[in-house]
mmCIF file of C-alpha atoms in Angstrom:
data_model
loop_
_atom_site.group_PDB
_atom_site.id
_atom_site.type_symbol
_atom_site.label_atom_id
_atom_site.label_comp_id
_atom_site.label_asym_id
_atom_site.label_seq_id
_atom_site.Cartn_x
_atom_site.Cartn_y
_atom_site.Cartn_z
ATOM 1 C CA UNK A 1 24.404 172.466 88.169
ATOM 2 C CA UNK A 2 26.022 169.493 89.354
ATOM 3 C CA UNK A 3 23.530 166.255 89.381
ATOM 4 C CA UNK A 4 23.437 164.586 92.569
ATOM 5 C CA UNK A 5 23.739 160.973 92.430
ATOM 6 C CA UNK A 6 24.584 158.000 93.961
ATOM 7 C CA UNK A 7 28.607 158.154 93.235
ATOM 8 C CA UNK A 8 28.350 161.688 93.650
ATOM 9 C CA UNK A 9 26.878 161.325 97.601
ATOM 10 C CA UNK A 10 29.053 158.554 98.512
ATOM 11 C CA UNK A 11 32.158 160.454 97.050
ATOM 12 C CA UNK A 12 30.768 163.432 99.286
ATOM 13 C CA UNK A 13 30.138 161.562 102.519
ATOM 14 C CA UNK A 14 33.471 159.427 101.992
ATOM 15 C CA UNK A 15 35.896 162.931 101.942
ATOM 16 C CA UNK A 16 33.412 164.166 104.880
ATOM 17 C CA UNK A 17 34.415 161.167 107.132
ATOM 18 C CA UNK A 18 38.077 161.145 106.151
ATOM 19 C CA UNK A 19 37.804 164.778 107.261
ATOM 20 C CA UNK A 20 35.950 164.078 110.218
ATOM 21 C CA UNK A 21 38.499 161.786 111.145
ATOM 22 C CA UNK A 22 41.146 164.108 111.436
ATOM 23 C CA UNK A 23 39.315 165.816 114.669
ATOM 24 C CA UNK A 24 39.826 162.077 116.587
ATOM 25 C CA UNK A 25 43.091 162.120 115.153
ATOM 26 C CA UNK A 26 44.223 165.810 116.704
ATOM 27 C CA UNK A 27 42.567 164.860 120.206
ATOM 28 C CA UNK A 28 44.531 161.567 120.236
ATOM 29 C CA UNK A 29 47.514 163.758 119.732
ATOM 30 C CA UNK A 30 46.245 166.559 122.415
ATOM 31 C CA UNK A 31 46.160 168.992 120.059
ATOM 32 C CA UNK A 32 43.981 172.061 120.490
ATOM 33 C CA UNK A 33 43.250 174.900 118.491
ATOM 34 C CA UNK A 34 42.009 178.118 120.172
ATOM 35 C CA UNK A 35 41.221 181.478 119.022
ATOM 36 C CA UNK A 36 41.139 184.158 121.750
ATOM 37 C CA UNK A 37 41.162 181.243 124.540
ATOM 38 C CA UNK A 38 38.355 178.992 123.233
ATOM 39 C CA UNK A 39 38.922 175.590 121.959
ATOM 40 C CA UNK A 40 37.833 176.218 118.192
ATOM 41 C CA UNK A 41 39.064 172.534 116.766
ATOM 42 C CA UNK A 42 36.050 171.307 116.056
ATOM 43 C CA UNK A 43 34.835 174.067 114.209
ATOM 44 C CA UNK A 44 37.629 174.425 112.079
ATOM 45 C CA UNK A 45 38.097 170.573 111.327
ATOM 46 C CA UNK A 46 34.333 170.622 110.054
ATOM 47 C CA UNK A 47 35.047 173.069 107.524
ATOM 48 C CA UNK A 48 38.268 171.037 106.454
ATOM 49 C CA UNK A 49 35.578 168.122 106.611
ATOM 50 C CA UNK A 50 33.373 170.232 104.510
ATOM 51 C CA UNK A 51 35.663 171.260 102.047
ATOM 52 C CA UNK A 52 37.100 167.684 101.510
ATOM 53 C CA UNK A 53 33.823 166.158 101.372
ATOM 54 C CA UNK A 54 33.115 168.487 98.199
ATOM 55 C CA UNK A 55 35.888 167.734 96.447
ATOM 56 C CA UNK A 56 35.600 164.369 96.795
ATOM 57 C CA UNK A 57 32.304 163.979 95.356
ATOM 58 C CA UNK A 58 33.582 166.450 92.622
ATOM 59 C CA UNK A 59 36.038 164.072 91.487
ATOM 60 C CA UNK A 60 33.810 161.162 92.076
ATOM 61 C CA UNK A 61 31.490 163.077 89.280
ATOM 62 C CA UNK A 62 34.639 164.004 87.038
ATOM 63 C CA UNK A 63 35.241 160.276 87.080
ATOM 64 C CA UNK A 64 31.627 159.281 85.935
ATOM 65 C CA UNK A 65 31.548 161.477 83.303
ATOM 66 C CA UNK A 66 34.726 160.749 82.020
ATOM 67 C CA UNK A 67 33.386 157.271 82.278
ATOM 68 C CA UNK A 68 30.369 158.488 80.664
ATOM 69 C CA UNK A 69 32.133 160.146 78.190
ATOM 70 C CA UNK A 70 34.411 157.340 76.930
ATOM 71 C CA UNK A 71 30.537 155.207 76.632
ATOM 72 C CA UNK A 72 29.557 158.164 74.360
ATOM 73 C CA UNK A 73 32.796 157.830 72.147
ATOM 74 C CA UNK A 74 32.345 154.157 71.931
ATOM 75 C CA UNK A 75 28.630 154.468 70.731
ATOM 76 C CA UNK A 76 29.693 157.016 68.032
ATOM 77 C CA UNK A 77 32.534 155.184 66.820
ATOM 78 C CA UNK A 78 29.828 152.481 66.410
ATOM 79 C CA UNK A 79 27.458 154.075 65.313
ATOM 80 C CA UNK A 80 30.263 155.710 62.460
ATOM 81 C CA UNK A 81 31.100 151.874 61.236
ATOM 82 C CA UNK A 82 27.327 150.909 60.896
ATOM 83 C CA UNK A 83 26.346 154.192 58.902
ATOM 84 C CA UNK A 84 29.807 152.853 56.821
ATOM 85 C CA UNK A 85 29.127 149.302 57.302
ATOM 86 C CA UNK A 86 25.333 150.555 55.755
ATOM 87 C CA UNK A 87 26.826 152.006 52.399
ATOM 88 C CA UNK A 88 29.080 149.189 52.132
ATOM 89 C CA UNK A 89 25.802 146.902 52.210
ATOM 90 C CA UNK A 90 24.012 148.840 49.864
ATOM 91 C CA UNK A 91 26.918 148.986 46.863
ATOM 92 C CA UNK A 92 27.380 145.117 47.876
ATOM 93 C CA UNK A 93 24.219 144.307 47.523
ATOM 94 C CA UNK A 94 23.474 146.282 43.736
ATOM 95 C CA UNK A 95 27.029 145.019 42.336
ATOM 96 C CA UNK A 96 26.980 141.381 43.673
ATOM 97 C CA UNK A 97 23.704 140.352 44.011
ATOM 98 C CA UNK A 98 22.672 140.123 40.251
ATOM 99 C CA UNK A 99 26.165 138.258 39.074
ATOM 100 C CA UNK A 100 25.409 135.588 41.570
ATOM 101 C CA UNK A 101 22.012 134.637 40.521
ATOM 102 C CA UNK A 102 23.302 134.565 36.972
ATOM 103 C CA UNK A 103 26.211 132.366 38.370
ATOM 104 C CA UNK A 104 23.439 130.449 40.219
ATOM 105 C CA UNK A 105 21.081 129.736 37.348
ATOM 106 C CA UNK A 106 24.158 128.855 35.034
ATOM 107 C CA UNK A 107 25.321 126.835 37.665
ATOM 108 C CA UNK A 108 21.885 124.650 37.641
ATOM 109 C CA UNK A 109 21.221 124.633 34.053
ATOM 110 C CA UNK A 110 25.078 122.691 33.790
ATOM 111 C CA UNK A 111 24.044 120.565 36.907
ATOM 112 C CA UNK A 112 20.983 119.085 34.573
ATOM 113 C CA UNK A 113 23.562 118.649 31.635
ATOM 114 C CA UNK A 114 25.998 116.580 33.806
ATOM 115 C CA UNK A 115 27.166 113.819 35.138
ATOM 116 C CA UNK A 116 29.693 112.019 37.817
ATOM 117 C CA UNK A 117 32.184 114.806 39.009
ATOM 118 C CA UNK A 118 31.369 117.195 36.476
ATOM 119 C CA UNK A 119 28.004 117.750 38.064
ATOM 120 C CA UNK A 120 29.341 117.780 41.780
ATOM 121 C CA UNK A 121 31.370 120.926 40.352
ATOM 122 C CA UNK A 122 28.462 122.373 39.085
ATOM 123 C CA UNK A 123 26.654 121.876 42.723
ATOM 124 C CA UNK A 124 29.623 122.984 44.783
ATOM 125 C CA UNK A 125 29.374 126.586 42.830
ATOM 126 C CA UNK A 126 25.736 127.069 43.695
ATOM 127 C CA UNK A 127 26.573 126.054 47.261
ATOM 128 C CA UNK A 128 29.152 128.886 47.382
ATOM 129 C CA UNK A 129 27.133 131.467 45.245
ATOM 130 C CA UNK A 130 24.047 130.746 48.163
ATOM 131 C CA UNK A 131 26.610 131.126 50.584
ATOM 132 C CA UNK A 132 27.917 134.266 49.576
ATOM 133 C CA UNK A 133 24.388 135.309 48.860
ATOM 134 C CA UNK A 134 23.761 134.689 52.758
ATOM 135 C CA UNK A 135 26.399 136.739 53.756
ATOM 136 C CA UNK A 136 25.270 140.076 51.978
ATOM 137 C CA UNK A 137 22.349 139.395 53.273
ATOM 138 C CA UNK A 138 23.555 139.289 57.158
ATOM 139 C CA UNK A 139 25.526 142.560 56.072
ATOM 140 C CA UNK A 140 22.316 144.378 55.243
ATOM 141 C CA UNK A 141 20.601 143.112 57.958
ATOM 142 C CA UNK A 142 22.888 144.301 60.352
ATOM 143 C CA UNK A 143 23.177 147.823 58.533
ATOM 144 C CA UNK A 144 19.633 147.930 58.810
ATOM 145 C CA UNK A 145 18.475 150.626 61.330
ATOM 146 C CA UNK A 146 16.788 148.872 64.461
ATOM 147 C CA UNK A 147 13.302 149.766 67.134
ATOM 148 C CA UNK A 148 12.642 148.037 69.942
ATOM 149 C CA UNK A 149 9.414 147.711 71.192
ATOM 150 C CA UNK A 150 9.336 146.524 75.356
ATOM 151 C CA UNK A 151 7.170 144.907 77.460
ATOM 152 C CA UNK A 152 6.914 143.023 80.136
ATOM 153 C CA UNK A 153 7.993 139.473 79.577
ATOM 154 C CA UNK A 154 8.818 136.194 81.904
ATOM 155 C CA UNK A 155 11.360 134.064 81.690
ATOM 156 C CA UNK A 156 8.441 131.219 80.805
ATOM 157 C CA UNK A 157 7.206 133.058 77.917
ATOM 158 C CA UNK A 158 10.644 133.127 76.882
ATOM 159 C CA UNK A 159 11.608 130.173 77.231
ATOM 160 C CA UNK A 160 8.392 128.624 74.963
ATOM 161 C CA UNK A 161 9.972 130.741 72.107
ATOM 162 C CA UNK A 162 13.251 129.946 72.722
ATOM 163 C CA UNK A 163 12.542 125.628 73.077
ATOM 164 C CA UNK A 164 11.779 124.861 69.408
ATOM 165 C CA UNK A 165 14.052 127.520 67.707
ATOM 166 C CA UNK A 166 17.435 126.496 69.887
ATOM 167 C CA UNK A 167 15.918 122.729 69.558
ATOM 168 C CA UNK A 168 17.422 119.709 71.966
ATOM 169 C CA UNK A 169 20.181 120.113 73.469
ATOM 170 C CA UNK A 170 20.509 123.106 75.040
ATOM 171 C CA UNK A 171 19.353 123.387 78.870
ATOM 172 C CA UNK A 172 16.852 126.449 79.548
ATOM 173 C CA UNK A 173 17.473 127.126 83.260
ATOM 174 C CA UNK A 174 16.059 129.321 85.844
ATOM 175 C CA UNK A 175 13.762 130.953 88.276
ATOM 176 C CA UNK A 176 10.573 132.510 87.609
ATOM 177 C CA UNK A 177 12.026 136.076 86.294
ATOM 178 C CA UNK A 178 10.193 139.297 84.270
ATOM 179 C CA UNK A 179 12.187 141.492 82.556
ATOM 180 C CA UNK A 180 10.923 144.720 79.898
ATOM 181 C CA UNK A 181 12.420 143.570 76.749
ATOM 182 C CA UNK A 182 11.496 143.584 73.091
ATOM 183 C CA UNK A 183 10.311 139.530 72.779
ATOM 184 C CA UNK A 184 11.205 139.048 69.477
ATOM 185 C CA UNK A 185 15.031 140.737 69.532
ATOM 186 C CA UNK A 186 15.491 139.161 72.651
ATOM 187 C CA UNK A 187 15.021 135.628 70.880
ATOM 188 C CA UNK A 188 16.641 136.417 68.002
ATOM 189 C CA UNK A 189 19.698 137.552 70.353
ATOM 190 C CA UNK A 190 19.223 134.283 72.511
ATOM 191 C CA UNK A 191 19.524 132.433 69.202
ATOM 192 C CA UNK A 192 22.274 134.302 67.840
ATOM 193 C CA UNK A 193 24.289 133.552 70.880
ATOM 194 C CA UNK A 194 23.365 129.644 71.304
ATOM 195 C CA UNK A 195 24.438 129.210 67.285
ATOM 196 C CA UNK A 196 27.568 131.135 67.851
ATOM 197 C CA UNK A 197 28.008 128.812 71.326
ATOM 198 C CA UNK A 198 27.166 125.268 68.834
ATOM 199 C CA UNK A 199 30.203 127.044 66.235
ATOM 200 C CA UNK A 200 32.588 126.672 68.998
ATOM 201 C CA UNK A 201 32.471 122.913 69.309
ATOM 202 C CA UNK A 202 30.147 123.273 72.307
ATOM 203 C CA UNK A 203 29.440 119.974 73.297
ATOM 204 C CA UNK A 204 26.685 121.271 76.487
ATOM 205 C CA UNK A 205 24.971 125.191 76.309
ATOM 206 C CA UNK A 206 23.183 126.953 78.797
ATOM 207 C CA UNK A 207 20.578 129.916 79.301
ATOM 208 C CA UNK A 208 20.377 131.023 82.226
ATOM 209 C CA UNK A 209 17.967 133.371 83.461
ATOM 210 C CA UNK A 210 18.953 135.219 86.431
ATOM 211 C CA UNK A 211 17.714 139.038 87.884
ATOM 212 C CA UNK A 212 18.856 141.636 85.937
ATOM 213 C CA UNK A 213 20.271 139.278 83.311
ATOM 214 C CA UNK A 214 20.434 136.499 80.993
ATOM 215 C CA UNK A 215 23.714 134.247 80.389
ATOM 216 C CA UNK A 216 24.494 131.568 77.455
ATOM 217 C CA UNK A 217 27.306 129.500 78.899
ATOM 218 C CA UNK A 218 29.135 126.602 77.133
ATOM 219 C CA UNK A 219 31.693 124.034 77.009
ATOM 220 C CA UNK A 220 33.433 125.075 73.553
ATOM 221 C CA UNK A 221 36.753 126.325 73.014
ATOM 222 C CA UNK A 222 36.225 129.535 74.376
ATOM 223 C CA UNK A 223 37.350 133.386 73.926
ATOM 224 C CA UNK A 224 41.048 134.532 74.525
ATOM 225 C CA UNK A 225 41.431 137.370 76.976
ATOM 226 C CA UNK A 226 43.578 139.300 74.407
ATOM 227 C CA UNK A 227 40.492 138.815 71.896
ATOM 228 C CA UNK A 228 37.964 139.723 74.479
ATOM 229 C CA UNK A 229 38.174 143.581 73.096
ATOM 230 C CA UNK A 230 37.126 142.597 69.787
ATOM 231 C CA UNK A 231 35.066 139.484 69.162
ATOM 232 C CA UNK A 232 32.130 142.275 69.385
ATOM 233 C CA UNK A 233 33.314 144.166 66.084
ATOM 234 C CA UNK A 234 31.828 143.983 62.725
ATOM 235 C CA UNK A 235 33.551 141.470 60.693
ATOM 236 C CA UNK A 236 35.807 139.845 63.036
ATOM 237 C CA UNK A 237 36.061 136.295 63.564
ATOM 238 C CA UNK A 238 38.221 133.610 64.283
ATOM 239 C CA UNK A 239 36.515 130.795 62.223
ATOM 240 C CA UNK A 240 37.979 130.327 58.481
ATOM 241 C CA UNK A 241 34.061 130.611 57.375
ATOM 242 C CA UNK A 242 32.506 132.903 60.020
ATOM 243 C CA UNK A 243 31.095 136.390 58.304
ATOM 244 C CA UNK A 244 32.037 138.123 62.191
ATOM 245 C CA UNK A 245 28.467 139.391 62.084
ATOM 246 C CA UNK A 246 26.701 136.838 64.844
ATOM 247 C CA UNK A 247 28.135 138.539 68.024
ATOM 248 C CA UNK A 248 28.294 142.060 66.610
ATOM 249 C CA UNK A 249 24.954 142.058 65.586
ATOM 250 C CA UNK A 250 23.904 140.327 69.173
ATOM 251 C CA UNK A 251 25.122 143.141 70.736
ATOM 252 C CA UNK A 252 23.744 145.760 68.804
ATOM 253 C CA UNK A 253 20.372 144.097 69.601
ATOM 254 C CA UNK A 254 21.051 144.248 73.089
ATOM 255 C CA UNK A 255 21.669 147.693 73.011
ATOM 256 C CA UNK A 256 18.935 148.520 70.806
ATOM 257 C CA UNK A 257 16.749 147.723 73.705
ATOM 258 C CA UNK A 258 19.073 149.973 76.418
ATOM 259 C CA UNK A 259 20.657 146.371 77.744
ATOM 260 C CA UNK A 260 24.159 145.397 77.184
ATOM 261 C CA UNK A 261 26.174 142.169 76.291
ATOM 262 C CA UNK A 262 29.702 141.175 77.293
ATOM 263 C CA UNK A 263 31.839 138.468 78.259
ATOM 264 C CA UNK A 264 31.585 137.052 81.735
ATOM 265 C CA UNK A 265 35.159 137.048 83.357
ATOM 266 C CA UNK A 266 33.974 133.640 85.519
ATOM 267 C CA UNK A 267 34.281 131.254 82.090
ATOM 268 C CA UNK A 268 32.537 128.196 80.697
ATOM 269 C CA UNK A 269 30.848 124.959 81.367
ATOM 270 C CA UNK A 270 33.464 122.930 81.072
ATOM 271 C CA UNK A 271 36.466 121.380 83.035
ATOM 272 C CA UNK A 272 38.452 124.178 84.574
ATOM 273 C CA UNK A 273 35.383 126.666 83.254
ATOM 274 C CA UNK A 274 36.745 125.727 80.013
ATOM 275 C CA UNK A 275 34.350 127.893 77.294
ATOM 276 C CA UNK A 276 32.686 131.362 77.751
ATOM 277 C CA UNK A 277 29.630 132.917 78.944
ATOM 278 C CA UNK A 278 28.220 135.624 77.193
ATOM 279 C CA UNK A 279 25.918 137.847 79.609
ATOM 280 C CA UNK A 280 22.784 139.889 78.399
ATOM 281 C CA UNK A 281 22.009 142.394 80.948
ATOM 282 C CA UNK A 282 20.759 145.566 82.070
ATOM 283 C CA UNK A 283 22.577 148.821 81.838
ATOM 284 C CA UNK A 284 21.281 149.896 85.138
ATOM 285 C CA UNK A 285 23.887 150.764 88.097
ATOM 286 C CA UNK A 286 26.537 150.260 85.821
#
């Protein structure tokens, strides 16, 4: 059975008019349709009206689920590359893990032997090794299956987490709002989209807080339309250093909790809306 719903009953109404209309339009023409000498036109336009008025809210409902269809592709495909992006995470971890804290500890025992260049060599390689040592670790943190617990929270509770995480510099804007979000992926989200905004040579950042939504805005350099599509996947990034794991795990956190994040068409902060704004908000009526 067909579920009625919102698209569904305007579809339905919409054909019903456009139906309807076609009576007006027939009178205005001084056309009359009898059967046995009675002026049937009405009649028989209504069940035109009728007829189109079904069909249009069947292919206002073919068009939602298609719609809804496409959604449920996208969240399997997903859902494919974290189960692969979760093996991946677990080999990387077993193989690599152990040779860099060997490559670590050598490194400092020859740091305490040297001197002058020599020993700046020896530093540089445990910088790298804790670098790559923080990237399998963001891999197996984003492999890592997810809960969310919600509850009511306001945008002033929110915003006393977010202050001395996000630190100065970073305006915290807006009315007095309550959403039902999971606090703590919600700030770790927030935060994960404010350091991603500060990577972009963000010179101002915003959170707003606004019904139905959140938005981090800056000045930076921004996000390409043609790169719109994918700045959300595992792994990619435009930065020579970036691990591509800051906005792909953002998102999953956002949907995690039945909310969604994408890229505001409007822009940036800056001069010309120079930058982006990345929008946290509810899946509902969309």
């Amino acid at each position: 059975m067909m579920k009625l719903n919102r698209i569904t009953i305007l579809g339905f109404f919409a054909g019903l008019f456009l139906g309807m209309g076609d009576y007006w339009l027939l009178r205005a023409a001084d056309i009359t349709m009898l059967i046995d000498g009675e002026d049937v036109t009405l009649v028989v336009v209504s069940i035109f009206a009728l007829n189109f008025g079904a069909l249009a809210a069947l292919i206002a409902r073919l068009w939602q689920r298609g719609n809804e269809l496409a959604a449920m592709q996208s969240s399997l495909v997903e859902a494919e590359t974290l189960a692969a992006v979760g093996r991946m995470a677990a080999g990387v971890a077993h193989e690599v893990r152990n040779p860099l804290s060997v490559i670590k500890s050598s490194a400092q025992m020859l740091h305490g032997t040297l001197e002058g260049e020599d020993a700046q060599v020896a530093e540089f390689i445990g910088a790298e090794v804790d670098r790559l040592d923080d990237f399998v670790g963001r891999v197996l943190d984003f492999s890592r299956p997810l809960s969310a617990q919600p509850a009511a929270i306001t945008w002033a509770d929110l915003k006393r987490r977010l202050a001395p995480i996000v630190g100065e510099g970073v305006a915290l804007e807006g009315d007095a709002h309550t959403y039902v979000l999971d606090p703590d992926l919600t700030v770790q989200l927030l935060t994960n989209l404010v350091d991603n905004a500060r990577k972009s040579d963000a010179a101002a950042v915003r959170v707003l807080a606004t019904p139905g939504a959140i938005e981090v805005s800056d000045d930076g350099h921004g996000v390409q339309p043609e790169l719109r599509a994918s700045v959300f996947e595992p792994f990619f990034t435009t930065r020579a250093k970036g691990t591509g794991l800051g906005l792909a795990m953002a998102r999953k956190l956002a949907r995690v909790q039945g909310w969604d994040l994408e890229i505001a068409a409007e822009g940036g902060l800056g001069p010309d809306q120079r930058g982006a704004t990345f929008r946290f908000r509810t899946m509902e009526d969309h």
